[in-house]
Coordinates of N, CA and C and ligand atoms in Angstrom, one line a residue:
X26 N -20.7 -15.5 6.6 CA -20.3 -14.1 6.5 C -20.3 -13.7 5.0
X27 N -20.8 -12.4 4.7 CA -21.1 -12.4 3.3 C -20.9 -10.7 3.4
X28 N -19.6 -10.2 2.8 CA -19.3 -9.0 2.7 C -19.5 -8.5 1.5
X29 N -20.5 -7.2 1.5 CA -20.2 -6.4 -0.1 C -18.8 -5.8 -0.5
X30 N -19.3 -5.3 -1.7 CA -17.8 -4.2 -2.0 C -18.7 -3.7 -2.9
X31 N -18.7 -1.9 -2.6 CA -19.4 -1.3 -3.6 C -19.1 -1.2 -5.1
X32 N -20.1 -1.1 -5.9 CA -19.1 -1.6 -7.0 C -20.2 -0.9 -8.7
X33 N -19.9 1.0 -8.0 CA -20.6 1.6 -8.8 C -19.6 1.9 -10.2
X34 N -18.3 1.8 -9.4 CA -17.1 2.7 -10.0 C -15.7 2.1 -9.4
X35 N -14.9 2.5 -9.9 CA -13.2 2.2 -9.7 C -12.9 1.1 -9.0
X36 N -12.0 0.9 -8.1 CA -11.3 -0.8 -7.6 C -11.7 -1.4 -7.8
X37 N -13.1 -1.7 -7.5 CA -13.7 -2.8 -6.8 C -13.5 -4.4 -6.9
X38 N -13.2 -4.7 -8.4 CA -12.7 -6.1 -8.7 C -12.0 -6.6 -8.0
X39 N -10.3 -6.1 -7.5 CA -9.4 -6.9 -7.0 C -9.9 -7.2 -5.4
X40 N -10.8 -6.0 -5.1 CA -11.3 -6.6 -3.7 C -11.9 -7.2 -3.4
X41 N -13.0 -8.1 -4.5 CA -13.4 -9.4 -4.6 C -12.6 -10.0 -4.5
X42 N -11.5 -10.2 -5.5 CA -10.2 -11.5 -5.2 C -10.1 -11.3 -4.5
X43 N -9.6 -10.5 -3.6 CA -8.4 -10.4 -2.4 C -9.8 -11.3 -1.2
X44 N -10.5 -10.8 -1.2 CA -11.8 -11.3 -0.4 C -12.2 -12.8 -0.6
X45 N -12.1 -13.1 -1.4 CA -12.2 -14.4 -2.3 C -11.3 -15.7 -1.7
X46 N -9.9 -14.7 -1.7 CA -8.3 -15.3 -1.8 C -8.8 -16.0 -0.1
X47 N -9.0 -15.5 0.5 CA -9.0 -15.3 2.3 C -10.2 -16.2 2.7
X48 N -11.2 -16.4 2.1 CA -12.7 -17.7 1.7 C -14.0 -16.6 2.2
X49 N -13.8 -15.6 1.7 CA -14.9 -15.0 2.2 C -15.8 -14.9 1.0
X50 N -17.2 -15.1 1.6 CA -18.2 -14.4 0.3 C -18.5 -13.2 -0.1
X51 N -18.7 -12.8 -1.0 CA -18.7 -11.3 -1.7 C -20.3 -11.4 -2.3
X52 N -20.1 -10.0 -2.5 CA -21.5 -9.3 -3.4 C -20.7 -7.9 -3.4
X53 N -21.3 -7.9 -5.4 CA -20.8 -6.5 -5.8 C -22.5 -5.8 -5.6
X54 N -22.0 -4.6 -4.5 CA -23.2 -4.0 -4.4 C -23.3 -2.4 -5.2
X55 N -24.9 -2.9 -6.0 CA -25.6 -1.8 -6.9 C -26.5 -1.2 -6.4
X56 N -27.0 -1.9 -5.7 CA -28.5 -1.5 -5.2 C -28.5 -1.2 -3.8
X57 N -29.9 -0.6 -3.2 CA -29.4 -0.5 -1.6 C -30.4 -1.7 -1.3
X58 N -31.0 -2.2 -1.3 CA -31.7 -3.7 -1.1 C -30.5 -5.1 -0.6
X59 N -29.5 -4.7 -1.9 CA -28.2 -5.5 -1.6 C -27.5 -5.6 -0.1
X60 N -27.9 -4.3 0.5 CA -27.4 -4.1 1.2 C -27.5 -5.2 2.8
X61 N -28.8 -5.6 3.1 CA -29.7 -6.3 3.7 C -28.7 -7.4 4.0
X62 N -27.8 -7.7 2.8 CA -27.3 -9.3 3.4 C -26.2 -9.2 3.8
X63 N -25.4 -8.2 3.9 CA -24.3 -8.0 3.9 C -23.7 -7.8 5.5
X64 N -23.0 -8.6 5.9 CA -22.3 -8.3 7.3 C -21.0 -7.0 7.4
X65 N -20.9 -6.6 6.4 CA -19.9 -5.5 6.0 C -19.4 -5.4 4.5
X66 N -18.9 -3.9 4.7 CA -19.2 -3.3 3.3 C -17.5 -3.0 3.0
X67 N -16.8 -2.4 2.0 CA -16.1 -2.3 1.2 C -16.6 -0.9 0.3
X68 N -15.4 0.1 0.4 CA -15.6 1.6 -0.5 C -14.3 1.2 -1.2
X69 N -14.3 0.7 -2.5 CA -12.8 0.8 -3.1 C -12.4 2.5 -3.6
X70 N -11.7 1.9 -4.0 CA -10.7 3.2 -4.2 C -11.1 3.6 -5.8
X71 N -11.0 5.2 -6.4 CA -11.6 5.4 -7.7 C -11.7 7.0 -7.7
X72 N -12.9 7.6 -8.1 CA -12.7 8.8 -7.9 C -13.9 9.4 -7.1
X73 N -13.6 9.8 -5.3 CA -14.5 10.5 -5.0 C -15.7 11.2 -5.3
X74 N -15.3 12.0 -6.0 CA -16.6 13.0 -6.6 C -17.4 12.1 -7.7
X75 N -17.2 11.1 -8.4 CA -17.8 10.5 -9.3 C -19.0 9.4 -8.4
X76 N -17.7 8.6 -7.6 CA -18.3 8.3 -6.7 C -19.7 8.8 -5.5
X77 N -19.5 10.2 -5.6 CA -20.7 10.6 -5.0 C -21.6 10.8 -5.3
X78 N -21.1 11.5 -6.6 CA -22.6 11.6 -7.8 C -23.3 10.4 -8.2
X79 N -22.4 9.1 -8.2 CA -23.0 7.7 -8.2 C -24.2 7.8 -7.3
X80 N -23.7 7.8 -6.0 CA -24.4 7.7 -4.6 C -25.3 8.1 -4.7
X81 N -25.4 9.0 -5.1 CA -26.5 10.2 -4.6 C -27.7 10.1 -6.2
X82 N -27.3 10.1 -7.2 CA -28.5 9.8 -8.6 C -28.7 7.8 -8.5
X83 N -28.2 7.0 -7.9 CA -28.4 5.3 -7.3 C -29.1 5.5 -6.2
X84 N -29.6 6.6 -5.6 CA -30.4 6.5 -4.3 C -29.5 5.8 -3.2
X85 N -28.1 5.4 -3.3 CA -27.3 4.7 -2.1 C -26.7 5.3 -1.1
X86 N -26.6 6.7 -1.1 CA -26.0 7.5 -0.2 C -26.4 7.4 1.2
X87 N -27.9 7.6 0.9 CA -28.9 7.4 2.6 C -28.3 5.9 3.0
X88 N -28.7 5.0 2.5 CA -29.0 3.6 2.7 C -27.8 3.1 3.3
X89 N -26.9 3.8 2.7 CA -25.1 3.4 2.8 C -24.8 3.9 4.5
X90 N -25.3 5.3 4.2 CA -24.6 5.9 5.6 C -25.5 5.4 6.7
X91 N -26.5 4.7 6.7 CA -27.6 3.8 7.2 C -26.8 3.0 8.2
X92 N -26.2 2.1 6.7 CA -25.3 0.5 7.0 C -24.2 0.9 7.7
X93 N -23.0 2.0 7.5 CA -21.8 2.3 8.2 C -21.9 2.4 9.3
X94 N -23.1 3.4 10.0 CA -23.2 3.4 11.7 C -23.4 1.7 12.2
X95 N -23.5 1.3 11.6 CA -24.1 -0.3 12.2 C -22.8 -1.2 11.9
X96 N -22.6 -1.2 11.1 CA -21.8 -2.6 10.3 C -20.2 -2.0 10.6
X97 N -19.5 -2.8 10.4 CA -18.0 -2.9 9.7 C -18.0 -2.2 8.3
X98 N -17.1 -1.1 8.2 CA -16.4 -0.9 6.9 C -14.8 -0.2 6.7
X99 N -14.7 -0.8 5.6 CA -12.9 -0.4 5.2 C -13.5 -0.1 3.9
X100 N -12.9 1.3 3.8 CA -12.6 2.4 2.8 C -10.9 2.3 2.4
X101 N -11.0 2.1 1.2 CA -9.8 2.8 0.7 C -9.2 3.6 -0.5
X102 N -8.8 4.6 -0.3 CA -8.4 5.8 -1.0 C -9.3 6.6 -1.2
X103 N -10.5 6.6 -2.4 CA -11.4 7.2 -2.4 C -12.3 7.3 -1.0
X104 N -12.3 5.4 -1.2 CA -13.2 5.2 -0.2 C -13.1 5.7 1.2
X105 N -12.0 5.5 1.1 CA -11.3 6.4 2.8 C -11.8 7.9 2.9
X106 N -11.7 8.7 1.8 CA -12.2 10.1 1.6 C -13.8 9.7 2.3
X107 N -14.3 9.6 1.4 CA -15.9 9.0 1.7 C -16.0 9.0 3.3
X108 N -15.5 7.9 4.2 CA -15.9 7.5 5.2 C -15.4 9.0 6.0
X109 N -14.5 10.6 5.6 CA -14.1 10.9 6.4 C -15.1 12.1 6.9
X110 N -14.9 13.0 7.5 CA -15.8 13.9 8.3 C -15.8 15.3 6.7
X111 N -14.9 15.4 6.5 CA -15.0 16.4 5.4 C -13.9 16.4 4.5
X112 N -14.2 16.8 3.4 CA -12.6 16.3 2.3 C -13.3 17.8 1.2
X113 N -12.8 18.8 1.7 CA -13.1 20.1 1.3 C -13.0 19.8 0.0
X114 N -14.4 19.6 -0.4 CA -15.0 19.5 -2.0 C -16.3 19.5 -1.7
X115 N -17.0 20.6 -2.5 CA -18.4 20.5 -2.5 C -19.4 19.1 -3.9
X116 N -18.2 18.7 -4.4 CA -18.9 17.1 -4.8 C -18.4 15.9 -4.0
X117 N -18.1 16.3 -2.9 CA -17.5 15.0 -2.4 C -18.4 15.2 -0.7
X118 N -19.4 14.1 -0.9 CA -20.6 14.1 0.3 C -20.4 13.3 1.2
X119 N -19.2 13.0 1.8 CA -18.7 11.5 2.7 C -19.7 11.7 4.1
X120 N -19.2 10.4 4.4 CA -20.4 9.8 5.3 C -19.9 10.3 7.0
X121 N -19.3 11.1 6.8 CA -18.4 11.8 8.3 C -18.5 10.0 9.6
X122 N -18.1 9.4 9.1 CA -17.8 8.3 10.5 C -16.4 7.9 10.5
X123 N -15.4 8.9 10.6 CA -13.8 8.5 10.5 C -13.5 10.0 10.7
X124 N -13.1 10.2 11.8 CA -13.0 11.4 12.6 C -11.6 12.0 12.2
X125 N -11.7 12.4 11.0 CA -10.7 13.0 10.0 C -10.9 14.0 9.0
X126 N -9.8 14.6 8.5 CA -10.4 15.8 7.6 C -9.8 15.0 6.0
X127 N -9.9 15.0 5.4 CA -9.6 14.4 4.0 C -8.9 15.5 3.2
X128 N -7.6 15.3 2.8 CA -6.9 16.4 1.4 C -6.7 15.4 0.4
X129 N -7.4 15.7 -0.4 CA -8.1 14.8 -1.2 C -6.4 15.2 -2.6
X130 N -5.7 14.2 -3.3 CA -5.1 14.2 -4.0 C -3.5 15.4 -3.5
X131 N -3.4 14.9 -1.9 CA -2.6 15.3 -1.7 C -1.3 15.4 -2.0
X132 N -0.7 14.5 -2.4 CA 0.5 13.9 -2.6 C 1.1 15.0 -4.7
X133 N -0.2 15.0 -5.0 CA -0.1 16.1 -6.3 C -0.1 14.7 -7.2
X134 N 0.2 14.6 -8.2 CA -0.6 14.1 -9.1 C -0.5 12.6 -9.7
X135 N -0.8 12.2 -11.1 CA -0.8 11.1 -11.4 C 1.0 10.2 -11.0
X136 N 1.9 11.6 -11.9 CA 3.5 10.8 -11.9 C 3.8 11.4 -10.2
X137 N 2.7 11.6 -9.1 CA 3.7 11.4 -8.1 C 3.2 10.1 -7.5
X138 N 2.6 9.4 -7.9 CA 1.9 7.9 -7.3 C 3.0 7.1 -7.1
X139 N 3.5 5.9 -6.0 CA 4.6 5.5 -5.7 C 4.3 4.3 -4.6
X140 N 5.2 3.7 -4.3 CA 5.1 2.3 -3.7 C 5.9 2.7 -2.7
X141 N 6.0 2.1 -1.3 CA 6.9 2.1 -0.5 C 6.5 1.3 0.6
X142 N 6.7 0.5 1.7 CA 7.1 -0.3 2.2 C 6.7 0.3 3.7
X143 N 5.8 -0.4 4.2 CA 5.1 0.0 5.3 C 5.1 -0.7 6.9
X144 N 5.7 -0.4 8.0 CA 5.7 -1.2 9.5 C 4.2 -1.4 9.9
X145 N 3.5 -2.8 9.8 CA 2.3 -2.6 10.2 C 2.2 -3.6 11.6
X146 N 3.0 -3.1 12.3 CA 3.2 -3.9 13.9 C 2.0 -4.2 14.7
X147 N 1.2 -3.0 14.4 CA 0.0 -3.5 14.9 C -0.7 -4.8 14.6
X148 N -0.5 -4.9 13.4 CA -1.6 -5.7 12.2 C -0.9 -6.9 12.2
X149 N 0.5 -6.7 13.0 CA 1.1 -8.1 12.8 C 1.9 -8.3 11.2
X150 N 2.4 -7.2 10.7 CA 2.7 -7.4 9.5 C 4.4 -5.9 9.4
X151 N 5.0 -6.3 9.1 CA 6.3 -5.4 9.7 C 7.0 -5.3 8.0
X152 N 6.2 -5.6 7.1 CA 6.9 -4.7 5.6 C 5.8 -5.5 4.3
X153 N 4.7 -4.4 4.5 CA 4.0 -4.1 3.8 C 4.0 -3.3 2.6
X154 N 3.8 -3.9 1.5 CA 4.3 -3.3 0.1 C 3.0 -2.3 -0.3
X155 N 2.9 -0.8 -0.3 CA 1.5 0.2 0.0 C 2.1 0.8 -1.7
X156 N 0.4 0.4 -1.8 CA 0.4 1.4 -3.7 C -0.5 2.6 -3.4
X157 N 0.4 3.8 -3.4 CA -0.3 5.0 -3.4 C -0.8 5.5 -5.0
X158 N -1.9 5.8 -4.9 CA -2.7 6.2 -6.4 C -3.0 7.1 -6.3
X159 N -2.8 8.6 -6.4 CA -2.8 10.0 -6.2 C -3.8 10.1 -4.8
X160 N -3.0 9.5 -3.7 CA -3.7 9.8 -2.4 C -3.5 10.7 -1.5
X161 N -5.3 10.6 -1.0 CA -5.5 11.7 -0.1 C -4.4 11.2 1.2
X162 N -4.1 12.9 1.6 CA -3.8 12.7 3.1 C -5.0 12.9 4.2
X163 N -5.0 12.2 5.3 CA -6.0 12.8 6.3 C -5.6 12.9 7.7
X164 N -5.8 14.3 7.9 CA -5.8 14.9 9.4 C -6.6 14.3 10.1
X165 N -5.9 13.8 11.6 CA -6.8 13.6 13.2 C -7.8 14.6 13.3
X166 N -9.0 14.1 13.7 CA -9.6 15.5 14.2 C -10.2 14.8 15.4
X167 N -9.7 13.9 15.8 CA -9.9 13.3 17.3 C -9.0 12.5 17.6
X168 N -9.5 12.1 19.3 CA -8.4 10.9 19.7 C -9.3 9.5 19.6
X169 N -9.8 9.4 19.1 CA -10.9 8.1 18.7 C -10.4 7.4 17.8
X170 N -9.5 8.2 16.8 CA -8.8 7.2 15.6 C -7.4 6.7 15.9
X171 N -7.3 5.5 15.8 CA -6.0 5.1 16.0 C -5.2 4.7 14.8
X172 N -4.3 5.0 15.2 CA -2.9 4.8 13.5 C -2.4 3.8 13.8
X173 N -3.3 2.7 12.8 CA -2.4 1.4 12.6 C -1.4 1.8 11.6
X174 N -0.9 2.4 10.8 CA 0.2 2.4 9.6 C 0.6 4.2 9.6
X175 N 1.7 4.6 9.9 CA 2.1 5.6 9.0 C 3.2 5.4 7.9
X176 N 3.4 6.4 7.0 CA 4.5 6.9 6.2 C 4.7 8.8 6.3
X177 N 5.9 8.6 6.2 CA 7.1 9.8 6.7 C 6.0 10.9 7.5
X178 N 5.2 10.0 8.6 CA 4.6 10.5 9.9 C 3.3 11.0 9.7
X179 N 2.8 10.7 8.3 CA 1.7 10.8 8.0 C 0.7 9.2 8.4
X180 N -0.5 9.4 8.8 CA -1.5 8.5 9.5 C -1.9 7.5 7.8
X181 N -2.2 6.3 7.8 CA -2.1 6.1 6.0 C -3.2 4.5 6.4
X182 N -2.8 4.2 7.8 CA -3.8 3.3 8.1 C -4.7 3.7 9.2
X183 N -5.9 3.8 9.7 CA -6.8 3.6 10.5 C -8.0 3.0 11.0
X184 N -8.3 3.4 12.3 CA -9.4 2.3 12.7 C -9.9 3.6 13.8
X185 N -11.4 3.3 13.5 CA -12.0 4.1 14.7 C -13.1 3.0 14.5
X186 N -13.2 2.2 15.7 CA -14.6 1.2 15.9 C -14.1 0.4 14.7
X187 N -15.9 0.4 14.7 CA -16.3 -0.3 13.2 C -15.4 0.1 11.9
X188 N -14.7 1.0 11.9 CA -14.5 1.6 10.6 C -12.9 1.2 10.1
X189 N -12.9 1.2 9.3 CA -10.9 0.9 8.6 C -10.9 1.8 7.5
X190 N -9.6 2.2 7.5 CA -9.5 3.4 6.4 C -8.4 3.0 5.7
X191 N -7.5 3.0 4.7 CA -5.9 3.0 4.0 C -6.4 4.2 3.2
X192 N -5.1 4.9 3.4 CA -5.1 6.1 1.9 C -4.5 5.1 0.6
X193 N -4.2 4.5 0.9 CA -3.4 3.4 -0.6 C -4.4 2.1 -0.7
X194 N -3.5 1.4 -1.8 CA -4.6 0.2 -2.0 C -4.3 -1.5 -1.7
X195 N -4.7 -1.8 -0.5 CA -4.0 -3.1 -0.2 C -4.6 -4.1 -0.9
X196 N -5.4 -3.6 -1.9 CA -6.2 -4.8 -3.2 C -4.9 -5.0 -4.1
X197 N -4.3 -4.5 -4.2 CA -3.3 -4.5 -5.2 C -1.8 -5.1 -5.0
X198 N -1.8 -5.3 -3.8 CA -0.8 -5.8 -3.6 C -1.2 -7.6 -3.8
X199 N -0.1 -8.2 -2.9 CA -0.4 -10.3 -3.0 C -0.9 -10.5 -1.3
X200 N -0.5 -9.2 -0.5 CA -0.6 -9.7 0.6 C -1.5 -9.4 1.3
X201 N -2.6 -10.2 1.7 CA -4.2 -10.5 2.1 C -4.0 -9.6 3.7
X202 N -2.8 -9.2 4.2 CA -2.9 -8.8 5.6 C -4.2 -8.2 6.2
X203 N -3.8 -7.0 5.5 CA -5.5 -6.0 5.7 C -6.5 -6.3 5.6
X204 N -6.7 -6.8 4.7 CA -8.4 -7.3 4.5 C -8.0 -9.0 5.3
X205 N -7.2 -9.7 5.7 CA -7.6 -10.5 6.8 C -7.7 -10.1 8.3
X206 N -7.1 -8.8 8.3 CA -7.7 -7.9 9.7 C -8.5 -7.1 9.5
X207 N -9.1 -7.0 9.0 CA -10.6 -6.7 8.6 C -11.6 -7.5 8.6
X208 N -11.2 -8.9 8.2 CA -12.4 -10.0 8.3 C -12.2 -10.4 9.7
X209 N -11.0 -10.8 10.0 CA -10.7 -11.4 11.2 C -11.0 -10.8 12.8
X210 N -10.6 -9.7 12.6 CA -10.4 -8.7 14.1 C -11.6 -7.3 13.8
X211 N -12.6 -7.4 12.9 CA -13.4 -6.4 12.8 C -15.0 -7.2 12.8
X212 N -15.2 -7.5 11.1 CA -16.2 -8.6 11.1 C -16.8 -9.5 11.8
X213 N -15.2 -10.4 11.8 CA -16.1 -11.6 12.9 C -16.3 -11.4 14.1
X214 N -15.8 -10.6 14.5 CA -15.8 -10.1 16.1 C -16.9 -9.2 16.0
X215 N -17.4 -8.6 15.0 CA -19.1 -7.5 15.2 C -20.0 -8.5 14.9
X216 N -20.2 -9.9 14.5 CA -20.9 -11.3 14.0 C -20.9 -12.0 15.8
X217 N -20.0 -11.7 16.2 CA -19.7 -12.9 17.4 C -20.3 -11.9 18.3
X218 N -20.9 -10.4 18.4 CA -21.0 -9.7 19.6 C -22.7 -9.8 19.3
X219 N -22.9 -9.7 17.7 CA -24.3 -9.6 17.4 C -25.5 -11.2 17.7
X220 N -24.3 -12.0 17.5 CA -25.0 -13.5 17.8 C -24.8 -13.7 19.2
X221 N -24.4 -12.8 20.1 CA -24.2 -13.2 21.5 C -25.9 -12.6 21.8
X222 N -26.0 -11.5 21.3 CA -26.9 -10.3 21.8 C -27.9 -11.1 21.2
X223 N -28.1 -11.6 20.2 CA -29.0 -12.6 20.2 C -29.6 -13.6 20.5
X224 N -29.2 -14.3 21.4 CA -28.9 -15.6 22.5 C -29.5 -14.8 23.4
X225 N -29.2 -13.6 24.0 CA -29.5 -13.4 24.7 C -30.6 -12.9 24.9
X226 N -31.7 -12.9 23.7 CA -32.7 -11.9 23.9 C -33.7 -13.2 24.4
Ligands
LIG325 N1 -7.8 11.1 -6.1 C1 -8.9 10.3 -5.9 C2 -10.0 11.0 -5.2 O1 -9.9 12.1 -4.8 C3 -8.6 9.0 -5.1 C4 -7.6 8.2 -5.8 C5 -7.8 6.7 -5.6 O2 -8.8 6.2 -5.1 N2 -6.8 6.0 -6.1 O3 -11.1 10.5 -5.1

């Protein structure tokens, strides 16, 4: 298994560790060629709009939204913006596969960024330490997305399919939960469906 993490701009380092920590292999992806080996991808968290203008002057935009319909990916914060259906900004070009609306720096600004402590029952994890970094909120705009995590009734973890979203940054924390349910119950299980379908051809 050999997971990217894009790595034009902002997070991306600790989600190699965190990736690393768990025995997974990494590739920081620049190029869309990179893309080829990768069983799933990584959008860290940084600044949307910079991030898209990356995208889009690196030729990765196409290539990327290529790889998402197919593969596994977990976006977070920015990255989450990115994967959502619209995040009302005309520099912010996301890949509409997270059937959500994005308010991009909802929460208002740098000094309101804050920690708090999250029930992730689903995920098997019941007090999760969540670093919010001037994050977006994002609205349902279907019943496709399921809310593994809220805070004060806002959606803050999701999953639609292939896709994983956090508005915060679970790179940053010590505790590998997320991104081991993302390797574990996303990844390996789109590797074990893909090597079935190939047995069987
Ligand atoms: N506010 C940033 C944006 O809109 C996201 C912040 C983050 O990724 N920590 O892209």
């Amino acid at each position: 298994m050999l997971i990217g993490v894009l790595a034009l701009q902002g997070g991306f380092q600790r989600h190699l560790v965190m990736l690393e920590r768990i025995g997974v292999r990494t590739i920081e992806v620049r190029y869309a060629h990179q893309l080829e080996k990768c069983d799933a991808l990584v959008l860290p968290g940084g600044e949307s709009t910079t991030m898209t203008h990356l995208l889009l002057t690196e030729n990765l935009w196409e290539p990327i939204h290529e790889f998402v319909q197919a593969h596994p990916v977990f976006g977070t914060c920015a990255g989450a913006i990115l994967l959502s259906q619209n995040a009302h900004d005309t520099r912010v070009k996301p890949f509409g596969v997270l059937d959500v609306e994005a308010d991009r720096n909802a929460y208002g600004r740098q000094v309101e960024s804050f920690i708090t402590i999250l029930n992730l029952a689903e995920i098997g994890c019941d007090a999760y330490e969540a670093v919010f970094i001037r994050a977006p909120q994002l609205k349902l705009a279907s019943n496709r997305v399921q809310v593994l995590g809220s805070e004060n009734g806002r959606a803050v973890l999701l999953r639609q399919n292939n896709v994983l979203a956090a508005t915060f940054h679970p790179e940053l924390t010590q505790d590998p939960a997320i991104h081991r349910y993302f390797v574990e119950s996303m990844v390996r299980k789109s590797l074990t469906i893909t090597n079935k379908a190939q047995a069987n051809v």
